[in-house]
Amino acid sequence: MQMWGLNTYLYGPKDDLKHRLLWREVYSAEEEAQLKALVCAAESRGLTFVYALSPGQDIVFSSSCDLTLLKRKLRQVSDLGCQAFALLFDDIDHSMCQSDTEAFSSFAHAQVTVANEIFRFLGEPPVFLFCPTEYCSSLCTPCVSKSPYMLTIGEDLLPGISVIWTGNKVISRELSAESLAEVQAVLQRPPLIWDNLHANDYDSRRVFLGPFKGRPPGLRAHLRGLLLNPNCEFEANFIPLHTLGSWYKEVKEEGKGDEEAYSVERALSAALQDWMKELSLPLQPGRQVRPTDLKPSTLSVKSKSSDSSDNQHGAQPKCPITSSQSTGALASDEIPADPVTSQDLKAGENQVSKSSSHEKSSRRGLCSGRAPLSEAQVRLLVGLYYLPHEHGPPARNLLQDLTWLKANCHCVSVNGSGKKASPQKVEDWRARAGRFLAVCDDVALLHSAVVNSINRAVLYDLYPYIWDLRNTLLVAKAFICWLEGRILSEGSPLGSWKNCFHWCGASSGAELHGVEAEPWVFKGGLSGEVQMLLPVGTSSELFSHPPPLFPTSRLYNIRPFQQKDKVELYRMVCQLHQRGKGSQDAAISHPDFIGDRCLGASLALCPEYSLVLEDELGVCGCAVGILDVRSFAKRCQATWLPAMRDKYPSRLHGANGHATKEALLFFHEEQDYPDSLLYHFPSQLRLEALPELVDCSISRSLLTALLTALKANGSQGVFCEVQPTDGLRMEFLTKLGFLEILRGEARPREGVVLGRLL
């Protein structure tokens, strides 16, 4: 049997329960109809449809009952028109039950006996695949050539059965003719490669858009065929399948000279050009183009049937056959002006505070018109999500710059080393920082372009990945902006350089684990590696969260506070307070009162730990922190509070009402915290953000950016004060790892104190 010609589709989705977990159960009439439609669709397109079954987790090989059920299941599929089959025994325990141990000489013997009998039962079909438990070199004990399991498979498995192999690893960076020749000798037949190069089901933060590579065309002489296991998201597989086609074309024309052999770059360029045409089509999820899709103001995306046969050439569909509906969601440009209810926010990410200006709230989060992505943006997208063992050029440059900036940040420290650094070193740092920030901005623009893409099918498949990277880089960009002139170098009384900067020694995933490691050890791909290069990178709850219900193309920026921001921040917190309290308190006579009370001391005494969130309409949030509350309290008592007492005397003229008088006492009472609190949580923070942000995770990124700055300068823990009635804020902080540490008698006026170790 030769499986060449881009002509095979293997059905073996793990989320079809009757493929693995419930393999003994036959399909219902409705499921039969769907499976038969899939078989017929493959046949009409000239594809060999291979039905795979994975009984290995609980089959009793010596049980005549299990064998009868296995035959019944495969006979049912055969009666639907399927003529090609696969038995998969991958990722299972080698141990056998007592009855199997008595009936068979080895685990391999048990598998071979069942596979041979099923092969004969089905009439020795021309395509019958067998996936061994040792399906790659790294799983063979002690090695491929000496593995008793592999030797038994090679000697006893009927010659008409093809054996699946993934290479040296589960996900092989490269396949070599030498290693495949060794496998062929042991199996006594050429292996069938099950290529996991683009499979991404092992990491929810990774997708692989790069070209088919690391497999020289000359491998054909050592293979019975090759199946490409694709990304879970169908739209992510255009370049992998396109370049696989280019590779196969070269396999057919092996007589060409070296200059005409398969070129990865040439194949990638050709695929990119064709994908650009695809991206300009107004496709909806399910890949159906409807006349109404061409209208710019469609209010909703309706559910539609997805043609399962669109999957191609050895791809494993990831949806169960029991569900053939692809349900759309509202895109952000399809949302009414003010649609976000409290239930919507809870389903996504609950907000922290109440709203301000109605003019901004009616516009904030809405998208512009749809358009295709530019070629530069598509190349950037592919470079950011390249291959399991390899980043594309833009991702490599981004990681290299962040690693260098982090390791050399002492040259721009606010004290110590920064003053001794040469001007050239400082200029080099700033230039590299500028380059890093520019790439972060490019990714933000790419995110907006994907949201506004005319091809909505691509949006729904790729949005979670680009959204995740956009958020991670938003924090990284804020951190790099914050570093210059704000980082404390060695000699700071708050901690030594080694203690505060242990994260400077971390390396990127590939450097840390080596190229021979399986790619699932590189947690999170590019997003994960950027995360791990940040001071709070080990706190996964700060970075891993679901995307919002409503995608938005709004551009956001988190940056250090500047004095010119004070007026806008004061206005924002005053409006938030008015909404929350329903009254203006002392702000009637003093517009600055709420701003002075909430933010004033932090902005005046430690502005270096104040971050501003802005979008295209202006300031929409802030996070202010205090690195050392003890020293801050002393400075506050010495300078800030006396000035405020003069500005707001306890018996202010025109101040009426109990609430107003109580508010004015804020500046006339000493504020202290117990030593037991400050010992573990020396830092304090306050977060304010407008609730109209459609992408509610921006508040999370803002808080994470502040925690990053505090941690970088040695903080071991941080706390904040929350009113017991503010359920949304309590829930938001709890999701980020904050726990209640103080309540009631210690701080009765402020309510609950939540803390988090860093």
JSON list of N, CA and C in Angstrom, two decimals, residues 358 507 602:
[
{"chain": "A", "resi": 358, "resn": "HIS", "atom": "N", "xyz": [-20.57, 59.46, 29.65]},
{"chain": "A", "resi": 358, "resn": "HIS", "atom": "CA", "xyz": [-21.45, 58.72, 28.74]},
{"chain": "A", "resi": 358, "resn": "HIS", "atom": "C", "xyz": [-20.97, 58.80, 27.30]},
{"chain": "A", "resi": 507, "resn": "SER", "atom": "N", "xyz": [16.07, 32.05, 31.08]},
{"chain": "A", "resi": 507, "resn": "SER", "atom": "CA", "xyz": [16.27, 32.03, 29.63]},
{"chain": "A", "resi": 507, "resn": "SER", "atom": "C", "xyz": [14.97, 31.69, 28.94]},
{"chain": "A", "resi": 602, "resn": "SER", "atom": "N", "xyz": [-0.30, 58.91, 46.80]},
{"chain": "A", "resi": 602, "resn": "SER", "atom": "CA", "xyz": [0.54, 58.04, 45.96]},
{"chain": "A", "resi": 602, "resn": "SER", "atom": "C", "xyz": [1.14, 58.80, 44.79]}
]
